[in-house]
PDB file of C-alpha atoms in Angstrom:
ATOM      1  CA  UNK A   1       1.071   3.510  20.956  1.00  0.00           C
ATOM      2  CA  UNK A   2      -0.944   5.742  18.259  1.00  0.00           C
ATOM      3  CA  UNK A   3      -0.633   4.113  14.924  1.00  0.00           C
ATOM      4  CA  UNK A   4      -0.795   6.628  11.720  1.00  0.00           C
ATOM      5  CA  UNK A   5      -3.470   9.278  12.078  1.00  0.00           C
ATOM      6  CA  UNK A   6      -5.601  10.715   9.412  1.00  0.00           C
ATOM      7  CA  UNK A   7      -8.223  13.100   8.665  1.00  0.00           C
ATOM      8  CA  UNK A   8     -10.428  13.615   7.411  1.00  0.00           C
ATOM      9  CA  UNK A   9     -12.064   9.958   7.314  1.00  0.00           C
ATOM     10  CA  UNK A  10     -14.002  10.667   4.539  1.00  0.00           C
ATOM     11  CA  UNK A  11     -14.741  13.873   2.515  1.00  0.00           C
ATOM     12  CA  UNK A  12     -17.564  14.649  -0.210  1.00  0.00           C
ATOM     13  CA  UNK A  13     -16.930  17.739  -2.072  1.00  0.00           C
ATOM     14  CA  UNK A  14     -17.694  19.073  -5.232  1.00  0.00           C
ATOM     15  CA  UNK A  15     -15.310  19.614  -8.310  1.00  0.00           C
ATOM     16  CA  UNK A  16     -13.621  22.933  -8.581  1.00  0.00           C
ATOM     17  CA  UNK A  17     -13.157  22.986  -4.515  1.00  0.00           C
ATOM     18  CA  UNK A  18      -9.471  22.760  -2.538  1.00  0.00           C
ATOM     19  CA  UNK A  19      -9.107  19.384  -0.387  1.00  0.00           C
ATOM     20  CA  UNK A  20      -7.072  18.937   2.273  1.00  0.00           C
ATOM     21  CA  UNK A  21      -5.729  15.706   3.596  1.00  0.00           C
ATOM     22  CA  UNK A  22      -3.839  15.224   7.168  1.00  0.00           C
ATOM     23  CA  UNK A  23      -1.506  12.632   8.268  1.00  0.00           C
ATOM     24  CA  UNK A  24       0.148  12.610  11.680  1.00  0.00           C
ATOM     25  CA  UNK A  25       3.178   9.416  11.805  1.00  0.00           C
ATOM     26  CA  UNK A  26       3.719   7.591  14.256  1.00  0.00           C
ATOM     27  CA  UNK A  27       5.968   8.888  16.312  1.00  0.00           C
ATOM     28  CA  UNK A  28       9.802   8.492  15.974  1.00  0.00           C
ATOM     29  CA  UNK A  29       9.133   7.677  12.250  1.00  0.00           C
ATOM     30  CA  UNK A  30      11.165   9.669  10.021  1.00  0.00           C
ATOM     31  CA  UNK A  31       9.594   8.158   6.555  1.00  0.00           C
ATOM     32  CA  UNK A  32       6.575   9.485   5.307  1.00  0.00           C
ATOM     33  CA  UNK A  33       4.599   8.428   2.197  1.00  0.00           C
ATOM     34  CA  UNK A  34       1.209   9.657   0.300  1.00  0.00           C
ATOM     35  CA  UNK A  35      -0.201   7.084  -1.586  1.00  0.00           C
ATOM     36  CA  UNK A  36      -3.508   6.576  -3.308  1.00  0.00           C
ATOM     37  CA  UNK A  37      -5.784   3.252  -3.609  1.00  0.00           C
ATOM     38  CA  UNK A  38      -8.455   3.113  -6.806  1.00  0.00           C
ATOM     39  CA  UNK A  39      -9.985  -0.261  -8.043  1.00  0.00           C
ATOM     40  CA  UNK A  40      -8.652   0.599 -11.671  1.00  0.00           C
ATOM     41  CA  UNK A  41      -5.007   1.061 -10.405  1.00  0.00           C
ATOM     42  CA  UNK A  42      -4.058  -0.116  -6.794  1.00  0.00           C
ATOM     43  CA  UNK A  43      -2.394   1.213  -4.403  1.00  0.00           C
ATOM     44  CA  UNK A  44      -0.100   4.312  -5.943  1.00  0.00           C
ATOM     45  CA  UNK A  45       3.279   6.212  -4.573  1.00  0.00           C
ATOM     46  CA  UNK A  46       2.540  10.090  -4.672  1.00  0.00           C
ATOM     47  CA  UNK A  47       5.178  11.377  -2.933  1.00  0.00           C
ATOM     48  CA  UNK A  48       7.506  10.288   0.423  1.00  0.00           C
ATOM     49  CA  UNK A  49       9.262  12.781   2.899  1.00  0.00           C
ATOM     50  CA  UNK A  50      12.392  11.902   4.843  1.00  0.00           C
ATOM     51  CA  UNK A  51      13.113  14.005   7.649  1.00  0.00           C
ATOM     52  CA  UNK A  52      10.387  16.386   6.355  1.00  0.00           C
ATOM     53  CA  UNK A  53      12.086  17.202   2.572  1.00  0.00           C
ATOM     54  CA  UNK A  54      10.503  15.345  -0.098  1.00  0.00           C
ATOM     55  CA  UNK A  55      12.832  12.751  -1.196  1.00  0.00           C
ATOM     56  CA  UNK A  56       9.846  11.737  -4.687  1.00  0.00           C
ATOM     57  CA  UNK A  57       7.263  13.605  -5.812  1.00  0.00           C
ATOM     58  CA  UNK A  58       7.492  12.279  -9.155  1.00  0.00           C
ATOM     59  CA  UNK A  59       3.858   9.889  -8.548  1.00  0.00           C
ATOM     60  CA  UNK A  60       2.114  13.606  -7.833  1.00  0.00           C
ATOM     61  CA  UNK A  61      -0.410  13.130 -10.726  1.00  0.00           C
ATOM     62  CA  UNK A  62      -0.052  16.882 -11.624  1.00  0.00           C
ATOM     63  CA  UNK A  63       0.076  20.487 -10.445  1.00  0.00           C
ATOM     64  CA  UNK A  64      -3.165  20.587  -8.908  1.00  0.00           C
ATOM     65  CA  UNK A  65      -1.784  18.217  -5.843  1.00  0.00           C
ATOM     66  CA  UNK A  66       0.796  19.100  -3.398  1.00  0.00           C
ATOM     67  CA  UNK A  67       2.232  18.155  -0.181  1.00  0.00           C
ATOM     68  CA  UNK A  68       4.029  19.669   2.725  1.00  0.00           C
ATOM     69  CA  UNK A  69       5.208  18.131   5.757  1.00  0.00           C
ATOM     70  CA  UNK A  70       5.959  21.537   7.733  1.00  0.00           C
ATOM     71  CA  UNK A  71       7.367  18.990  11.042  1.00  0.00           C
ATOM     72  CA  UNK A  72       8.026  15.707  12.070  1.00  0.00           C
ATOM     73  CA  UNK A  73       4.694  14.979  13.283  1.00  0.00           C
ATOM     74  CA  UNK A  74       2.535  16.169  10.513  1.00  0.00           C
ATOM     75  CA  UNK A  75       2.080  16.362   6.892  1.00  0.00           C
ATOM     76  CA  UNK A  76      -0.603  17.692   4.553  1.00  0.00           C
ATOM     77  CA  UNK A  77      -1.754  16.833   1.022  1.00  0.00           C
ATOM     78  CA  UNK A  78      -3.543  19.652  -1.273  1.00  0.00           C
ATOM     79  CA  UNK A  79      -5.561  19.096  -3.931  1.00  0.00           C
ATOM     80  CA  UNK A  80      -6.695  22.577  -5.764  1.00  0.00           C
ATOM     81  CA  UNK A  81      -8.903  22.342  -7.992  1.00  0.00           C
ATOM     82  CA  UNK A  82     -10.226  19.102  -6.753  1.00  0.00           C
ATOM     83  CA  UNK A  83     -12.166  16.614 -10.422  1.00  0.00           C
ATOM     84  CA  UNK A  84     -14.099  14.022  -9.967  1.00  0.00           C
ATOM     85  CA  UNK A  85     -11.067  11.713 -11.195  1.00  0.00           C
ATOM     86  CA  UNK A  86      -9.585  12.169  -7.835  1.00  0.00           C
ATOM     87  CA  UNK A  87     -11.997  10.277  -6.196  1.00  0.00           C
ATOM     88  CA  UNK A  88     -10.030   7.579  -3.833  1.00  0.00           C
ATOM     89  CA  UNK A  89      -9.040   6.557  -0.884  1.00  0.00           C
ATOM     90  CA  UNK A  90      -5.528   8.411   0.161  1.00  0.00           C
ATOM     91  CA  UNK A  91      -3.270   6.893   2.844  1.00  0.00           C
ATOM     92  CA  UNK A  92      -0.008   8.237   4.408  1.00  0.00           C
ATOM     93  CA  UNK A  93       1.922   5.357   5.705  1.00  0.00           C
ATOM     94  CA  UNK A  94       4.874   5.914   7.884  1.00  0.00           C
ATOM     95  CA  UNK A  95       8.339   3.947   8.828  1.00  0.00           C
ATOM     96  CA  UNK A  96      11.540   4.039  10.648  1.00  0.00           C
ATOM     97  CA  UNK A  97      14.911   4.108   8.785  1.00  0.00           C
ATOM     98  CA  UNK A  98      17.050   1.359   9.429  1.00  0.00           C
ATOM     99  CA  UNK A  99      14.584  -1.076   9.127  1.00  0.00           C
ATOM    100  CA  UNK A 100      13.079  -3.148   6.793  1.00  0.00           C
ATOM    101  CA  UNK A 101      12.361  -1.006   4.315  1.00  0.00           C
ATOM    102  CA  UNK A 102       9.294  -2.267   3.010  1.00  0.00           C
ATOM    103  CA  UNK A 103       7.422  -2.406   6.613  1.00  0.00           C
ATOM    104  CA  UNK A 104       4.955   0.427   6.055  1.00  0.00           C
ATOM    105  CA  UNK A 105       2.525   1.713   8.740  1.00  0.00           C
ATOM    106  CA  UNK A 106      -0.550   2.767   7.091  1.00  0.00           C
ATOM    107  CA  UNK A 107      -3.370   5.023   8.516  1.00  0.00           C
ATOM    108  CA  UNK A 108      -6.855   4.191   8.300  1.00  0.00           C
ATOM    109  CA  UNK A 109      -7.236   6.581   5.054  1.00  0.00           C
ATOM    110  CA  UNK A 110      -9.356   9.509   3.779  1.00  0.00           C
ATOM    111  CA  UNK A 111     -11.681   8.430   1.295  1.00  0.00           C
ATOM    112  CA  UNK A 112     -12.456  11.789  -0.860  1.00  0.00           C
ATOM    113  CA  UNK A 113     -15.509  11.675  -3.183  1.00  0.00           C
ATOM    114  CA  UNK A 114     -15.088  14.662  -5.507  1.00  0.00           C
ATOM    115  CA  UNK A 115     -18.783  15.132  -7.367  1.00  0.00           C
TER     116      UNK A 115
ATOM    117  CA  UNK B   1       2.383  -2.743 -17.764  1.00  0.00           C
ATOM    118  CA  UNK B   2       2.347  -2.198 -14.157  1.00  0.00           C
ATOM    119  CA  UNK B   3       5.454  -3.201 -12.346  1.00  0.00           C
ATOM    120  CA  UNK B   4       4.107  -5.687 -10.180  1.00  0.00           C
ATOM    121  CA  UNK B   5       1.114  -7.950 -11.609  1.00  0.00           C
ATOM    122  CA  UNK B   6      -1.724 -10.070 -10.075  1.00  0.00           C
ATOM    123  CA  UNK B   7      -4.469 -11.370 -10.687  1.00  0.00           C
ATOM    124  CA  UNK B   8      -7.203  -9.326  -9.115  1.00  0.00           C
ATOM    125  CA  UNK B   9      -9.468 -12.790  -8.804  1.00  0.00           C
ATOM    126  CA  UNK B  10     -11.426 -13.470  -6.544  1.00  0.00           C
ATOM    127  CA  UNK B  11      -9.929 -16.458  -5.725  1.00  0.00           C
ATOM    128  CA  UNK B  12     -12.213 -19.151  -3.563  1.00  0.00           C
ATOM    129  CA  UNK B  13     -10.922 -21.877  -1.464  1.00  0.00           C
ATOM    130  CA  UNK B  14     -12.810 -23.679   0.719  1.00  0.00           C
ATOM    131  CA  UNK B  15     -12.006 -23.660   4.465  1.00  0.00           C
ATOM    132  CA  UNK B  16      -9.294 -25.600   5.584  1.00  0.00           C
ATOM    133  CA  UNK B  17      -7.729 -25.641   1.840  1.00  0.00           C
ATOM    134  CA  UNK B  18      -4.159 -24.129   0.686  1.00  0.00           C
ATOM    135  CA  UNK B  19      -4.836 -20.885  -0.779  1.00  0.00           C
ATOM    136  CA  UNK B  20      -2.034 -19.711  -3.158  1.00  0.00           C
ATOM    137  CA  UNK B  21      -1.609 -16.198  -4.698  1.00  0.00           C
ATOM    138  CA  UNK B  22       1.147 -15.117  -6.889  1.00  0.00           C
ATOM    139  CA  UNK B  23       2.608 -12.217  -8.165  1.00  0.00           C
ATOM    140  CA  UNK B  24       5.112 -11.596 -10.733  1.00  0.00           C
ATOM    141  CA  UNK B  25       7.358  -8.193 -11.205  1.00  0.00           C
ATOM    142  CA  UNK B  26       9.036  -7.092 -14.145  1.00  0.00           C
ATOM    143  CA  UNK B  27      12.008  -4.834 -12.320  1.00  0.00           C
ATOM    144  CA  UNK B  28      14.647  -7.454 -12.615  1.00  0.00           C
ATOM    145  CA  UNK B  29      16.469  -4.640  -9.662  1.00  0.00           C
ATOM    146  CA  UNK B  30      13.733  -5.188  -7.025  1.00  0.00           C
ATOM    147  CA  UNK B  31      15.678  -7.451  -4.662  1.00  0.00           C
ATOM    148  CA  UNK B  32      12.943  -7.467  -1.913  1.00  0.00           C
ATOM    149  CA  UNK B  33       9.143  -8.199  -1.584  1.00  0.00           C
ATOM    150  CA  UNK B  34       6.035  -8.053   0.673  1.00  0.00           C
ATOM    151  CA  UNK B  35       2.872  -9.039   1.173  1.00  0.00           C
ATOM    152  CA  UNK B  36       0.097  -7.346   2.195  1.00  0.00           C
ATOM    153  CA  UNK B  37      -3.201  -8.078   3.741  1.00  0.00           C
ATOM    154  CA  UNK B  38      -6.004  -5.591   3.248  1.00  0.00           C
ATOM    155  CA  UNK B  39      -9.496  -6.214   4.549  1.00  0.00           C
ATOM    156  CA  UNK B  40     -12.246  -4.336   2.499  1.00  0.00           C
ATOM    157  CA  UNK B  41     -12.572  -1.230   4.298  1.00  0.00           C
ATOM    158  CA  UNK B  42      -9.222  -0.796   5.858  1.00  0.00           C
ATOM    159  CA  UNK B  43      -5.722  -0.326   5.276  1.00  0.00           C
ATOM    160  CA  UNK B  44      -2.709  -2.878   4.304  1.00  0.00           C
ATOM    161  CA  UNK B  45      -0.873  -4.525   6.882  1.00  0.00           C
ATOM    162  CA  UNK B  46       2.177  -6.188   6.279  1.00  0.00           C
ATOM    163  CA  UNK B  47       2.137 -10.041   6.564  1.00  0.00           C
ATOM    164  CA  UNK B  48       5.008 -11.520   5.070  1.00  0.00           C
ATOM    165  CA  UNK B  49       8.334 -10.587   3.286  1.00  0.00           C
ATOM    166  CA  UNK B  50      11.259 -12.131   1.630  1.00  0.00           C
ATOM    167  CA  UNK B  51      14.501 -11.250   0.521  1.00  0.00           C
ATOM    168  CA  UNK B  52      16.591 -14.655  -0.805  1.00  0.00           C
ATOM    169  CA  UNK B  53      15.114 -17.208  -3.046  1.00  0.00           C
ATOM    170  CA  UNK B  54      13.326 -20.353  -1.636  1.00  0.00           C
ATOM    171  CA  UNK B  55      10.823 -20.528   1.027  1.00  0.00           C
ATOM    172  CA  UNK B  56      10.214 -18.478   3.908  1.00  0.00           C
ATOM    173  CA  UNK B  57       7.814 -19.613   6.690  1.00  0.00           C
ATOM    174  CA  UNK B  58       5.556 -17.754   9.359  1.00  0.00           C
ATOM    175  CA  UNK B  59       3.046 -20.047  11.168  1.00  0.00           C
ATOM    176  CA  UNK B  60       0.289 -20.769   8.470  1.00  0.00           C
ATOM    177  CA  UNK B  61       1.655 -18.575   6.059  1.00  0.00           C
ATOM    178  CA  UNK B  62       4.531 -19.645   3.102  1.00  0.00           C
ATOM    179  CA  UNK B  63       6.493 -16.937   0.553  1.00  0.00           C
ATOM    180  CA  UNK B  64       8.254 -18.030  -2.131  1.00  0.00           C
ATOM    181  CA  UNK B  65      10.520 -16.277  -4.886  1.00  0.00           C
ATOM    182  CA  UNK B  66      11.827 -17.076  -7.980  1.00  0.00           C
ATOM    183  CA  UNK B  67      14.106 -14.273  -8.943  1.00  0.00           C
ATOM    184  CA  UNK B  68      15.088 -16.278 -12.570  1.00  0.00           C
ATOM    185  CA  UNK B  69      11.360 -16.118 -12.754  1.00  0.00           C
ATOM    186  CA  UNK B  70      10.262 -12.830 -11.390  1.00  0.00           C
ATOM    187  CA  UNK B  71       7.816 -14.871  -9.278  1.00  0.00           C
ATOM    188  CA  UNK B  72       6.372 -14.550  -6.158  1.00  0.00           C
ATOM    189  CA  UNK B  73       4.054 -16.454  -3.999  1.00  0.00           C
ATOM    190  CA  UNK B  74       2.412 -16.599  -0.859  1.00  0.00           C
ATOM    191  CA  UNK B  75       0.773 -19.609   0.386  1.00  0.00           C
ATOM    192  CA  UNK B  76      -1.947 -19.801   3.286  1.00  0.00           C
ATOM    193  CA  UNK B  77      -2.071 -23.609   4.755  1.00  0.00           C
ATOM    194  CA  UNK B  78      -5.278 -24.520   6.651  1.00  0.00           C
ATOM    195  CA  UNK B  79      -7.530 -21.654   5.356  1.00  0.00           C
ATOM    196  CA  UNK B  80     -10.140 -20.138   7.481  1.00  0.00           C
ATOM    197  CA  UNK B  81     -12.622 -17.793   7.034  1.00  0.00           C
ATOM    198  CA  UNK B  82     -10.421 -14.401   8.516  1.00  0.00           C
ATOM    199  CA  UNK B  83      -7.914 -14.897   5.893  1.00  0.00           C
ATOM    200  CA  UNK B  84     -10.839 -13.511   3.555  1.00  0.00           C
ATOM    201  CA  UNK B  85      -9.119 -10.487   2.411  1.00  0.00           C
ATOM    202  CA  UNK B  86      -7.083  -8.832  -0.350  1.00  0.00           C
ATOM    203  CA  UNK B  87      -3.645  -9.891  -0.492  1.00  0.00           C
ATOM    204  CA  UNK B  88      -1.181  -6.822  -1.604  1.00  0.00           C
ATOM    205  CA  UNK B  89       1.928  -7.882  -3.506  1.00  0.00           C
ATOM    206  CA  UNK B  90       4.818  -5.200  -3.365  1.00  0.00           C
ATOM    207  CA  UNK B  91       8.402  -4.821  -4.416  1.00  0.00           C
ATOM    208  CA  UNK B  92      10.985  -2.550  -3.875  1.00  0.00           C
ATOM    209  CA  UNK B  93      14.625  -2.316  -5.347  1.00  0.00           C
ATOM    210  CA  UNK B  94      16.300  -1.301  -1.991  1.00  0.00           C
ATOM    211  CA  UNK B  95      15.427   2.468  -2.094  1.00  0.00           C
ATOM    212  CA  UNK B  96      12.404   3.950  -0.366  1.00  0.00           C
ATOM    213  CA  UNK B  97      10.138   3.454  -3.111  1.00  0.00           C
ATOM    214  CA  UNK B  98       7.739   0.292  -2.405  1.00  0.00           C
ATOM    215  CA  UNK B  99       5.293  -0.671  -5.830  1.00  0.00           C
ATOM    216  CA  UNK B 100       2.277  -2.581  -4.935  1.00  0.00           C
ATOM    217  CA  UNK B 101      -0.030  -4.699  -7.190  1.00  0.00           C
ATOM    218  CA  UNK B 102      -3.435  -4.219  -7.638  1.00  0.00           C
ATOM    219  CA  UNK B 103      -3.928  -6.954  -5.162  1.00  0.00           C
ATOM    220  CA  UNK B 104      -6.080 -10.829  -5.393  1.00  0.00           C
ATOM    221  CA  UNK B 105      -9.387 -10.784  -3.451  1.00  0.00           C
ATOM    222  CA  UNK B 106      -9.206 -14.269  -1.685  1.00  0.00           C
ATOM    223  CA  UNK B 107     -12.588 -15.661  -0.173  1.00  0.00           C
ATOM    224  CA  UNK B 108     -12.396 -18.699   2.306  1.00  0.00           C
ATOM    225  CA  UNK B 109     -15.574 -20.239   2.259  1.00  0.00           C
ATOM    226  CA  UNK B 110     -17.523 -21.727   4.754  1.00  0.00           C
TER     227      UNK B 110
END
């Protein structure tokens, strides 16, 4: 089976400019999470979908980033205008309800470099 | 204060040696907690979680939790070179929302 898909991999772009991130779950998952890795501050929750709502968005550092998650098998997050403090590695992770709750399925994650 | 602390290391063991790597949390609600292995370049992959106080074992690998403590371990018996990683130390209070340390780099060496 597919595990988590992202893309882009990685994405170098310069400050001022929109960023899009995708995330496909795996399927039959009906949790989805955004969260962000940095060396200064780990591995952070930005926001997690159930069913497609947002259940939390209250991680999303600020207005410039959003998220949708317009199905069950894909989810986007938006970053407009894009600083160089948003440099990081973003993974979506997925799970099914039901289960243990902490057994995430991450995707490989999109490193952004914002110069 | 971050929710859940560790000490970022690295931590070096030699091969063959116990590694330990703790983790404490300061959300006296979290009732549940993880652990996470994270080789440099890729993403976190659950090894390990525990729910009840005491020791719970998988194969090599050893959690243990203090809740009167806020403590959390995970011990790694006969270490070996693959276990080189970052180790991820999570909690959650029994919602949806999982809180991860900043992780311990561990190095096995040779």
């Amino acid at each position: 089976d597919a595990g988590v898909i992202q893309s882009p991999r990685h994405e170098v772009t310069e400050m001022g400019q929109e960023v899009t991130l995708r995330c496909k779950p795996i399927s039959g998952h009906d949790y989805l999470f955004w969260y962000r890795q940095t060396m200064m501050r780990g591995l952070e929750l930005l926001i997690y979908f159930n069913n497609n709502v947002p259940i939390d968005d209250s991680g999303m550092p600020e207005d410039r980033f959003s998220a949708k998650m317009p199905n069950a098998s894909f989810s986007t997050l938006k970053i407009q205008p894009s600083e160089p403090r948003d440099s990081a590695v973003y993974f979506c992770a997925s799970r099914l309800s039901g289960v243990n709750t902490g057994e995430l399925f991450f995707g490989e994650g999109s490193r952004l470099t914002v110069l | 204060q971050k929710e859940v602390e560790q000490n970022s290391g690295p931590l070096s063991v030699p091969e063959g040696a116990i590694a330990s790597l703790n983790c404490t949390y300061s959300d006296r609600g979290s009732q549940s907690f993880f652990w996470y292995r994270q080789y440099s370049g890729k993403s976190p992959e659950l090894i390990m979680f525990i729910y009840s106080n005491g020791d719970k074992e998988d194969g090599r690998f050893t959690a243990q939790l203090n809740k009167a403590s806020q403590y959390v371990s995970l011990l790694i018996r006969d270490s070996q070179p693959s276990d080189s990683a970052t180790y991820l130390c999570a909690a959650t209070g029994g919602g949806n929302k999982l809180t991860f340390g900043t992780g311990t780099q561990l190095k096995v060496e040779l």
